[in-house]
PDB file of C-alpha atoms and ligand atoms in Angstrom:
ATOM      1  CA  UNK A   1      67.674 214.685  75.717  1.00 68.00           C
ATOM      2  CA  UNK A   2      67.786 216.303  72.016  1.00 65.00           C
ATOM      3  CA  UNK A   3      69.999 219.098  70.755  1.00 57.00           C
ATOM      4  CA  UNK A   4      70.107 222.673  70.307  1.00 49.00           C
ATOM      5  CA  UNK A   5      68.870 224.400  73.637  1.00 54.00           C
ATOM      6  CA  UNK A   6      69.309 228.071  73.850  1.00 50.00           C
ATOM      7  CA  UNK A   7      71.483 228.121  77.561  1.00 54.00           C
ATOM      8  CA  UNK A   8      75.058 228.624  78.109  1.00 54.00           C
ATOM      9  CA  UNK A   9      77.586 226.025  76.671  1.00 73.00           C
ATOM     10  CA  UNK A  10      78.553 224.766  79.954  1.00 81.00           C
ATOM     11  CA  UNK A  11      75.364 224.709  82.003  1.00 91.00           C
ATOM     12  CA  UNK A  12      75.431 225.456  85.974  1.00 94.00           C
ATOM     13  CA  UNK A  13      78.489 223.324  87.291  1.00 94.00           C
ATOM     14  CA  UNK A  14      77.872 220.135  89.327  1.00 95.00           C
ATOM     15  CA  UNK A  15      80.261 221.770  92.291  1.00 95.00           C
ATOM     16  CA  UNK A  16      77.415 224.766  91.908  1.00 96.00           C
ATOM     17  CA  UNK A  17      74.740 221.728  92.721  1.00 97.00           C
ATOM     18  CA  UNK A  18      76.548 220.057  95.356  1.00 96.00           C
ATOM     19  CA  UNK A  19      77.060 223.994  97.489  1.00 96.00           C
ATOM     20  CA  UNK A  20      72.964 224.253  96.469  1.00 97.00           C
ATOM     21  CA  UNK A  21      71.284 224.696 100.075  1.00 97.00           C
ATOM     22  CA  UNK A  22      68.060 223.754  98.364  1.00 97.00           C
ATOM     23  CA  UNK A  23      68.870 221.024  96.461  1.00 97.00           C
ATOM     24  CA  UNK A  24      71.012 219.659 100.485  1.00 97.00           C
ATOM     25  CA  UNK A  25      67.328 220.549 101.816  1.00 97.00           C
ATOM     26  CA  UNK A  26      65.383 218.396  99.735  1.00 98.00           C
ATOM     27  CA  UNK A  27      64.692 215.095 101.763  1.00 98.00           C
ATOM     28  CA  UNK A  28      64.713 211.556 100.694  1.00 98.00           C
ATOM     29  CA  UNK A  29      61.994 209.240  99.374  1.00 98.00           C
ATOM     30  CA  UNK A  30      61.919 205.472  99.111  1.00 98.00           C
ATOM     31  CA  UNK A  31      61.028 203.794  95.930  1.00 97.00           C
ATOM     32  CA  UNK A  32      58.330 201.821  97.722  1.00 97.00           C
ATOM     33  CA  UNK A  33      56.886 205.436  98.396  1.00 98.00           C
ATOM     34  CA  UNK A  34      57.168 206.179  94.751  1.00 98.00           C
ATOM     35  CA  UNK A  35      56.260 202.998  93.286  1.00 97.00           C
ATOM     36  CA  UNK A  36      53.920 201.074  95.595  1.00 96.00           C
ATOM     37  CA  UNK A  37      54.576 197.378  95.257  1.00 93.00           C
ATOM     38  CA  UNK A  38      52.396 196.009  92.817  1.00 91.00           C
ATOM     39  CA  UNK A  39      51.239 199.310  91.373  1.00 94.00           C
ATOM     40  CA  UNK A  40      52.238 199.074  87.371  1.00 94.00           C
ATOM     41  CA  UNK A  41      55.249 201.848  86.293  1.00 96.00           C
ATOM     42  CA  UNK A  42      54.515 203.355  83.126  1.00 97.00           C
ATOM     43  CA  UNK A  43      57.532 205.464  81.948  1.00 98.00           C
ATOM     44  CA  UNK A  44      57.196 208.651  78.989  1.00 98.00           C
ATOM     45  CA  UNK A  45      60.570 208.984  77.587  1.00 98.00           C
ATOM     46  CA  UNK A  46      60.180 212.257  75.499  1.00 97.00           C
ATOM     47  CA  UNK A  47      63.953 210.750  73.512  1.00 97.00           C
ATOM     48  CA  UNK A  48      65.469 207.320  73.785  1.00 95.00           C
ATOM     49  CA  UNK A  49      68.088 208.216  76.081  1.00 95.00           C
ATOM     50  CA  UNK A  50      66.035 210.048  78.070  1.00 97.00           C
ATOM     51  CA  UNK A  51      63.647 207.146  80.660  1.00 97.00           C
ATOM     52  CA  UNK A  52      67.809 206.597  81.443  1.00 97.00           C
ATOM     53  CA  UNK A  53      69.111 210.550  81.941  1.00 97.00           C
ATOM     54  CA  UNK A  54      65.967 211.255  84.390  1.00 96.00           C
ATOM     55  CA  UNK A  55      65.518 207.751  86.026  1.00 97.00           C
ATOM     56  CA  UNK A  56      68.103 204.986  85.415  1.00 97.00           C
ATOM     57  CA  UNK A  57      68.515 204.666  89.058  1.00 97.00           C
ATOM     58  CA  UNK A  58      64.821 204.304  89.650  1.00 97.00           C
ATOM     59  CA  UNK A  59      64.348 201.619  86.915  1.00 97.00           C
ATOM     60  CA  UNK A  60      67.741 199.945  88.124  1.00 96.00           C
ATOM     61  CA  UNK A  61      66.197 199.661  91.435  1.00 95.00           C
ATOM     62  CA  UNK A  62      62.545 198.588  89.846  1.00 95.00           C
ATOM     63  CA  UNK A  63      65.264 195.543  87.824  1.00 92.00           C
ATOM     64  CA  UNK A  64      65.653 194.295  91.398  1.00 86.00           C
ATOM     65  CA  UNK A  65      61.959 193.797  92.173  1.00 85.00           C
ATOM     66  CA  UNK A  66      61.176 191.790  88.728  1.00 76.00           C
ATOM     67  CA  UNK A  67      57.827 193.638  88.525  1.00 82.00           C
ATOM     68  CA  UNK A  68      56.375 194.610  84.918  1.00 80.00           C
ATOM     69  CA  UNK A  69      57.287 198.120  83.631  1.00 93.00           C
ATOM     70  CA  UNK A  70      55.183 200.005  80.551  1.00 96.00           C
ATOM     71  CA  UNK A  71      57.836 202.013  78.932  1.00 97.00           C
ATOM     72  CA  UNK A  72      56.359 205.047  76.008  1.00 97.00           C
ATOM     73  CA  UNK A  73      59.447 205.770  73.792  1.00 97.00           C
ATOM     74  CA  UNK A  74      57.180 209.248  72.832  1.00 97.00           C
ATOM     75  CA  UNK A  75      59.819 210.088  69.676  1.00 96.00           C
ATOM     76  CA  UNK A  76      62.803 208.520  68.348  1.00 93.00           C
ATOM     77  CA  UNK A  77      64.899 210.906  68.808  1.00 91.00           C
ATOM     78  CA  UNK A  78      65.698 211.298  65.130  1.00 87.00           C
ATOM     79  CA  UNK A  79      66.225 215.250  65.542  1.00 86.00           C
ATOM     80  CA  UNK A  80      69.497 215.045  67.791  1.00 86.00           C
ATOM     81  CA  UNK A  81      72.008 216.115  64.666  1.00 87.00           C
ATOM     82  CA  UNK A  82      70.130 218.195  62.195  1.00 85.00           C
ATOM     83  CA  UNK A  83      72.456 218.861  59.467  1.00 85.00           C
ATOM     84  CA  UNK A  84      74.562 215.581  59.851  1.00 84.00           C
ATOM     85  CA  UNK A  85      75.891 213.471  56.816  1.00 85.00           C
ATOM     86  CA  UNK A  86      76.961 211.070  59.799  1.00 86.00           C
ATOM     87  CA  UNK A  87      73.670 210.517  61.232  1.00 86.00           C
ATOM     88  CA  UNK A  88      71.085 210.503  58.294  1.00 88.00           C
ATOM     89  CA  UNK A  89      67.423 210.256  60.230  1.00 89.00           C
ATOM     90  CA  UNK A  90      66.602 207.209  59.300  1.00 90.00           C
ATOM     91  CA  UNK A  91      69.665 205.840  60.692  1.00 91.00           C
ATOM     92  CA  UNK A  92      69.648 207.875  63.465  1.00 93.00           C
ATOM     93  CA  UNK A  93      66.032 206.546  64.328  1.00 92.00           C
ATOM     94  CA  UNK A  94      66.908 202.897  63.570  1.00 93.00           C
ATOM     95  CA  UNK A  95      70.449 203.356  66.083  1.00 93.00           C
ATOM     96  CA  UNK A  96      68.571 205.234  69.166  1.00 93.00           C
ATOM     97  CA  UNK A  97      66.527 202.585  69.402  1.00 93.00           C
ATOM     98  CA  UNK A  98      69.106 200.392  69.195  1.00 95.00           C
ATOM     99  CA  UNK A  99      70.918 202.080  71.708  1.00 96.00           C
ATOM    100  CA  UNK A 100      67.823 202.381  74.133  1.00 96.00           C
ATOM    101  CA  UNK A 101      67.405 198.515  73.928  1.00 95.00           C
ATOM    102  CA  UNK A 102      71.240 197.795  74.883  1.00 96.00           C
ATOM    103  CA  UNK A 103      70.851 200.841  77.696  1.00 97.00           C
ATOM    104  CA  UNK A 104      67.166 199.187  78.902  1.00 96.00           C
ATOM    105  CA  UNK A 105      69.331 195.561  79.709  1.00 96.00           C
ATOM    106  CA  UNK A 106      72.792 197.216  80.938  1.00 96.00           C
ATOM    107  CA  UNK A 107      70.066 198.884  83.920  1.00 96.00           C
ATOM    108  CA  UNK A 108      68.906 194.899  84.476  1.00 94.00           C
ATOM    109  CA  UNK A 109      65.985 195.312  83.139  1.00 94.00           C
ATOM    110  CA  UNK A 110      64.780 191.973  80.996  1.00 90.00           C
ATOM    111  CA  UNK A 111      63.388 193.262  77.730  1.00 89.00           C
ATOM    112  CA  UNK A 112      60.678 190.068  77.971  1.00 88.00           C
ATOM    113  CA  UNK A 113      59.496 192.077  81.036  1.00 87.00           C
ATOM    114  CA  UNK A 114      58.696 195.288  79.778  1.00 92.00           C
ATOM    115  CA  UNK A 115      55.855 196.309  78.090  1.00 94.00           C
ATOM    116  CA  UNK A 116      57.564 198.866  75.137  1.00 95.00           C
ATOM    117  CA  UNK A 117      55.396 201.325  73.290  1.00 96.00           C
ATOM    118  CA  UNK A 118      56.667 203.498  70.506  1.00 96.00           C
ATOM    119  CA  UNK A 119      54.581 206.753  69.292  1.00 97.00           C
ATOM    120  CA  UNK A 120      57.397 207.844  66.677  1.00 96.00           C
ATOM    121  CA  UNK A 121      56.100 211.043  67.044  1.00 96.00           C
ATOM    122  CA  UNK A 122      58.319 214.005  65.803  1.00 94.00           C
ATOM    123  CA  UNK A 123      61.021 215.050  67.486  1.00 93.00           C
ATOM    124  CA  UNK A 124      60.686 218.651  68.568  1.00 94.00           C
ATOM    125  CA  UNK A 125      57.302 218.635  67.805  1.00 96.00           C
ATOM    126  CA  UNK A 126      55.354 216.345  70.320  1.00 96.00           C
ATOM    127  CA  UNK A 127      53.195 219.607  71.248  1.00 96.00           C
ATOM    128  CA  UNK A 128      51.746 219.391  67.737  1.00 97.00           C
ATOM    129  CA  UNK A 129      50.046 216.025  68.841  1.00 97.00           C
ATOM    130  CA  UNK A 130      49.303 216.865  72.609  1.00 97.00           C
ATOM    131  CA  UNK A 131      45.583 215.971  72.432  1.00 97.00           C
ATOM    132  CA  UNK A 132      46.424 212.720  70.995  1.00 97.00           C
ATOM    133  CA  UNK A 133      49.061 211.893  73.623  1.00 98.00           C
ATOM    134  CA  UNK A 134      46.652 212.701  76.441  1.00 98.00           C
ATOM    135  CA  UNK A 135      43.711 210.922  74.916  1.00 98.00           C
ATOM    136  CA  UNK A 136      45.957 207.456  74.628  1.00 97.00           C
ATOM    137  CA  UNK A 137      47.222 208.093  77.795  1.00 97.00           C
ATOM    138  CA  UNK A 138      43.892 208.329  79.619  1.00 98.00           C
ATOM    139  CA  UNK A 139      42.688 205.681  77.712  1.00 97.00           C
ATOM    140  CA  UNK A 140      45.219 203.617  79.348  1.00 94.00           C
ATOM    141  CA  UNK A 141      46.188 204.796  82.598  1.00 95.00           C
ATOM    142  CA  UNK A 142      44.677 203.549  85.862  1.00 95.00           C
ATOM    143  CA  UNK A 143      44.228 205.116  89.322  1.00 95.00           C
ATOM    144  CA  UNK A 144      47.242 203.135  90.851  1.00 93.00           C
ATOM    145  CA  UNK A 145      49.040 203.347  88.170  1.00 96.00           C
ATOM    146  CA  UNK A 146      52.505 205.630  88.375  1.00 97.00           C
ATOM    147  CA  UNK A 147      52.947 207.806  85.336  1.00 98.00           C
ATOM    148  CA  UNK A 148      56.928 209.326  85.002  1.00 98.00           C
ATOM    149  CA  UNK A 149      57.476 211.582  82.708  1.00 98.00           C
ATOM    150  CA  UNK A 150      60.069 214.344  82.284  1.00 98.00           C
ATOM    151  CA  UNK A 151      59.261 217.856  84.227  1.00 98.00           C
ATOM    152  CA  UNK A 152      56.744 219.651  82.337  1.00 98.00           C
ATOM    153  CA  UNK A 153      58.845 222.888  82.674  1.00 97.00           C
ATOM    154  CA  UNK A 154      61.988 221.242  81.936  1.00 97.00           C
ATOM    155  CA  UNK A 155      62.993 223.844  79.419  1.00 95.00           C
ATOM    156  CA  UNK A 156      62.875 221.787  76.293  1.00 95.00           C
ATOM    157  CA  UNK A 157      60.005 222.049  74.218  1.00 96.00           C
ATOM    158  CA  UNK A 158      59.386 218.062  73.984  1.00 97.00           C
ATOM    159  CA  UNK A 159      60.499 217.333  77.516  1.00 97.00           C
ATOM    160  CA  UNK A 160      57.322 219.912  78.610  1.00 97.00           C
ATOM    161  CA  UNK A 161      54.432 218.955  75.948  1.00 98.00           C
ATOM    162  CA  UNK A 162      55.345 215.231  77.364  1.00 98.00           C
ATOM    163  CA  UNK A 163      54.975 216.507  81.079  1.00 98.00           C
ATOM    164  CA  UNK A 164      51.998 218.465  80.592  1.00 98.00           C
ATOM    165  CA  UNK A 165      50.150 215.292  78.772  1.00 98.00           C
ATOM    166  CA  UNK A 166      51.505 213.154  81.590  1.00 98.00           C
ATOM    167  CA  UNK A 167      49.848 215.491  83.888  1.00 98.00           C
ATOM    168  CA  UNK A 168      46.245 215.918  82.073  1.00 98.00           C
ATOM    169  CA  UNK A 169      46.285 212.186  82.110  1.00 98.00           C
ATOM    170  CA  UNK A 170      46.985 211.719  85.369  1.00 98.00           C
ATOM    171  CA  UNK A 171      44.107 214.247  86.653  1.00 97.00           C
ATOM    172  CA  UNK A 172      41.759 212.434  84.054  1.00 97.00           C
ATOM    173  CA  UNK A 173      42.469 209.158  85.103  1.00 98.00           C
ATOM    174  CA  UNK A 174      43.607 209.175  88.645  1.00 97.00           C
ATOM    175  CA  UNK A 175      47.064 207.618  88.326  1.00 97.00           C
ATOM    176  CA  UNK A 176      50.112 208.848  89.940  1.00 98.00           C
ATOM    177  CA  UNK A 177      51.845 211.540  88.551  1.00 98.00           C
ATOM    178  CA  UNK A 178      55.775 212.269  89.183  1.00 98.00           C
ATOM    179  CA  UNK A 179      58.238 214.111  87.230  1.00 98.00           C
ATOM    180  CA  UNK A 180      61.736 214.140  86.729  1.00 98.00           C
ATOM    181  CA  UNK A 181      64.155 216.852  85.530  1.00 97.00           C
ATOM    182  CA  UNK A 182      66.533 216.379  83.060  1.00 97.00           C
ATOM    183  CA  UNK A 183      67.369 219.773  81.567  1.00 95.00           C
ATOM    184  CA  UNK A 184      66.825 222.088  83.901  1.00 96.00           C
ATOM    185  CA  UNK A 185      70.087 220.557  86.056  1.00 96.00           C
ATOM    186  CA  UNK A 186      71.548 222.247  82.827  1.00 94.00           C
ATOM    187  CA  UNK A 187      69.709 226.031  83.285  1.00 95.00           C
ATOM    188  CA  UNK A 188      68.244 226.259  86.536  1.00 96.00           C
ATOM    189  CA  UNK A 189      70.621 227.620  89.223  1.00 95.00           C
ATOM    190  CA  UNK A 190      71.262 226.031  92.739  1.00 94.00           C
ATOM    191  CA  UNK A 191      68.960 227.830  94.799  1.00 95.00           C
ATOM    192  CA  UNK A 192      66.631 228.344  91.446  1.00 97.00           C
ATOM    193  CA  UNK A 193      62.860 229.288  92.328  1.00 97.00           C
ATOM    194  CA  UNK A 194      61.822 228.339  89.713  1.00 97.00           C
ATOM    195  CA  UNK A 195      62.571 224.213  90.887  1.00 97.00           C
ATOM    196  CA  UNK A 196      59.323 223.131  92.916  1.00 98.00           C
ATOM    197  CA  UNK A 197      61.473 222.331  95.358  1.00 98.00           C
ATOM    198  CA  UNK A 198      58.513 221.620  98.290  1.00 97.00           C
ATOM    199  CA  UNK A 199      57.741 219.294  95.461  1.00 97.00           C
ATOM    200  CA  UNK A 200      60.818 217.773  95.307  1.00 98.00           C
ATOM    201  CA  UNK A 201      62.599 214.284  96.636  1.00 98.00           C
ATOM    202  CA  UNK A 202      65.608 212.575  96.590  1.00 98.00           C
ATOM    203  CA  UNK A 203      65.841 208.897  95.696  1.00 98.00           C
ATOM    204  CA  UNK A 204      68.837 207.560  96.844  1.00 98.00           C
ATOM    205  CA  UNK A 205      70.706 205.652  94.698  1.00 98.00           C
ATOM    206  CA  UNK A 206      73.068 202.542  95.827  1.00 97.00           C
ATOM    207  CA  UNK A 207      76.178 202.441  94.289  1.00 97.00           C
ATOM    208  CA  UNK A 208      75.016 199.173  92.146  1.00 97.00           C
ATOM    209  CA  UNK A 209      72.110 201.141  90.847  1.00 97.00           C
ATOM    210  CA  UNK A 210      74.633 204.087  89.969  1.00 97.00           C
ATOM    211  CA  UNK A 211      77.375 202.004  88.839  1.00 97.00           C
ATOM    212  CA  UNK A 212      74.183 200.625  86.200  1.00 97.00           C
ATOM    213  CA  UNK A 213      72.661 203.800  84.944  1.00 97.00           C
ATOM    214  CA  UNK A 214      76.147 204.908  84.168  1.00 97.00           C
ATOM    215  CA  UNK A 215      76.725 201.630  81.997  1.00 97.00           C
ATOM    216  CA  UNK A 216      73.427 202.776  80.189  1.00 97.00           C
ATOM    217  CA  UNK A 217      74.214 205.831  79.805  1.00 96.00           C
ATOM    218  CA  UNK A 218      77.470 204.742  77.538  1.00 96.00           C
ATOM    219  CA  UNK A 219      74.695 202.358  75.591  1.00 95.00           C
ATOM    220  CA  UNK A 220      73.618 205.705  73.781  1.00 94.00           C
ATOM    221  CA  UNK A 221      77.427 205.740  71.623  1.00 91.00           C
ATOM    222  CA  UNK A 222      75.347 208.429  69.203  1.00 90.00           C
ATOM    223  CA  UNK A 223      74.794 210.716  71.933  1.00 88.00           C
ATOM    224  CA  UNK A 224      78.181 210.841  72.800  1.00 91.00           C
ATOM    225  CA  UNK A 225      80.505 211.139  70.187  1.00 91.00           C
ATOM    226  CA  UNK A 226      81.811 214.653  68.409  1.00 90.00           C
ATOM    227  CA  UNK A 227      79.786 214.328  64.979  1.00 88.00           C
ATOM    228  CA  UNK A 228      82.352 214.180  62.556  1.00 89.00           C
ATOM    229  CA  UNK A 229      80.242 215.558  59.395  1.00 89.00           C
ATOM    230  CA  UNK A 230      79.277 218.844  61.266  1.00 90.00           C
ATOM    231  CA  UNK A 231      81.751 219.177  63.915  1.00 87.00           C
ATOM    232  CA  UNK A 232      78.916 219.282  66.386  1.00 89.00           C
ATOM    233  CA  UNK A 233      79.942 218.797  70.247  1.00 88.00           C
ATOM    234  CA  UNK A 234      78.363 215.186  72.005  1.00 89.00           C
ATOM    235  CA  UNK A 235      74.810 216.102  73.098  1.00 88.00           C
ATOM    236  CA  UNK A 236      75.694 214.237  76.271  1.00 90.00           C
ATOM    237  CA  UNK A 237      78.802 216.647  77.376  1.00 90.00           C
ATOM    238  CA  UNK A 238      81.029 215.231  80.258  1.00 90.00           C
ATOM    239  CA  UNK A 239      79.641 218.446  82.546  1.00 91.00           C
ATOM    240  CA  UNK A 240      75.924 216.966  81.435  1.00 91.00           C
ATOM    241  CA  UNK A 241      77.030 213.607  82.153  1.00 93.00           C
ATOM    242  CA  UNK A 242      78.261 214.282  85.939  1.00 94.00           C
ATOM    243  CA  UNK A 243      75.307 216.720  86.648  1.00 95.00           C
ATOM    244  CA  UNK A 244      72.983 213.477  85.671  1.00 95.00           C
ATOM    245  CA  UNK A 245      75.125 211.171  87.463  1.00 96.00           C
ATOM    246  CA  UNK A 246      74.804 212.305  91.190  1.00 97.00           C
ATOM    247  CA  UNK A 247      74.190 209.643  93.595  1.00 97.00           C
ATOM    248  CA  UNK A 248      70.310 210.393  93.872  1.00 98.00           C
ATOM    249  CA  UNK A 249      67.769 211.321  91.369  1.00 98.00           C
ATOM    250  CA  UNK A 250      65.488 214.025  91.762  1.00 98.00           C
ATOM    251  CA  UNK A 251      61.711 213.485  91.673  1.00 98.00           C
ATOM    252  CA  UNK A 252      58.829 216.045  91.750  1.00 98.00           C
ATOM    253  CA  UNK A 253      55.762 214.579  93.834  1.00 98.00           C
TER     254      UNK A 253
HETATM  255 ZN1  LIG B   1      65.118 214.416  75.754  1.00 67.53          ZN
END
């Protein structure tokens, strides 16, 4: 996720989302239509917390198929309380990915199973190393392959150099892109056209696979906790917490 966006405290309401005739339009995808069986799932998580935020439901569903994932922690997301006595960086760094490890097994996942790659780029300042991103991501990416990364006009400036990579990659290489949002359920409004939403489907999550990316979600303590040095509110807000904890996720095709 990462601090310090420029929108309104409170964001658009969930009860906003749930009147949203676009977001009732959007139909339903299974995850065997995302994520052929047997094609390999490589995950860009712009923060730690966020392959969880935008996908926890996917990957909780992916647990139940024991197939490999690749999962690209891009930064550490050392830049979530600027400022804080509490949270020095280094700590902060060494604690997200902490947190991301205990949030990766609360989904099911087995940490033995997945293949965990971490860039350590800057956070808030993955656009400086774009053309590195998208060179080690074509290097690696396969047509077959599924790339996820967050929505490349997801309104924060990490969360969009990642989905722009992801999607140079994918048209160099041939792999499958899809892309998630995570912030713009913050900005956007409910009949927003600015959300692709001919691009968009809904996976459907059990309540198993909900019930899971919520336990994740409290993995990430750092994230949501008042810092007590600055007086800075949780990055993960109760509003932002129930906007990313609807019973589907949304996925742009
Ligand atoms: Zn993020």
């Amino acid at each position: 996720m990462s601090q310090a966006l420029p929108f309104g405290v409170q964001g658009t309401p969930l009860r906003d989302w749930q009147n949203s005739a676009a977001l009732r339009s959007v139909q339903p995808i299974t995850l065997e239509a995302l994520v052929p069986p047997g094609s390999r799932l490589v995950v860009l998580a712009p923060h730690p917390d966020d392959e969880v935020l935008a996908c926890g439901g996917l990957l909780a569903a992916m647990a139940e198929r024991q197939e490999d994932i690749q999962l690209i922690s891009v930064t550490d997301g050392e830049g979530s309380h600027p400022g804080s006595s509490q949270w020095p960086q280094p700590q902060l760094r060494a604690q997200r990915r902490q947190e991301s490890e205990h949030a990766i097994a609360s989904l099911g996942l087995e940490l033995s199973r997945i293949s965990w790659h971490r860039l350590e780029l800057v956070d808030g300042h993955v656009a400086d190393r774009a053309e590195s991103l998208i060179a080690l991501l074509s290097e690696d990416m396969r047509p077959g392959d599924v790339l996820l990364s967050t929505w490349r006009h997801d309104g924060h400036c990490d969360h969009e150099a990642v989905g722009h990579c992801a999607a140079q990659a994918a048209a160099n290489t041939g792999a499958t892109l899809l892309e998630l949002p995570v912030w713009a359920w913050h900005w956007a409004q409910p009949n927003d056209p600015r959300i692709p939403w001919d691009r968009a489907r809904k996976l459907m999550l059990t309540d198993a696979q909900l019930m899971r990316k919520r336990k994740a979600i409290t993995a990430h303590a750092s994230q949501l906790q008042i810092d007590t040095s600055t007086g800075a509110a949780p990055v993960l807000d109760a509003n932002t917490l129930e906007r990313l904890l609807q019973p589907f996720e949304l996925v742009f095709l």
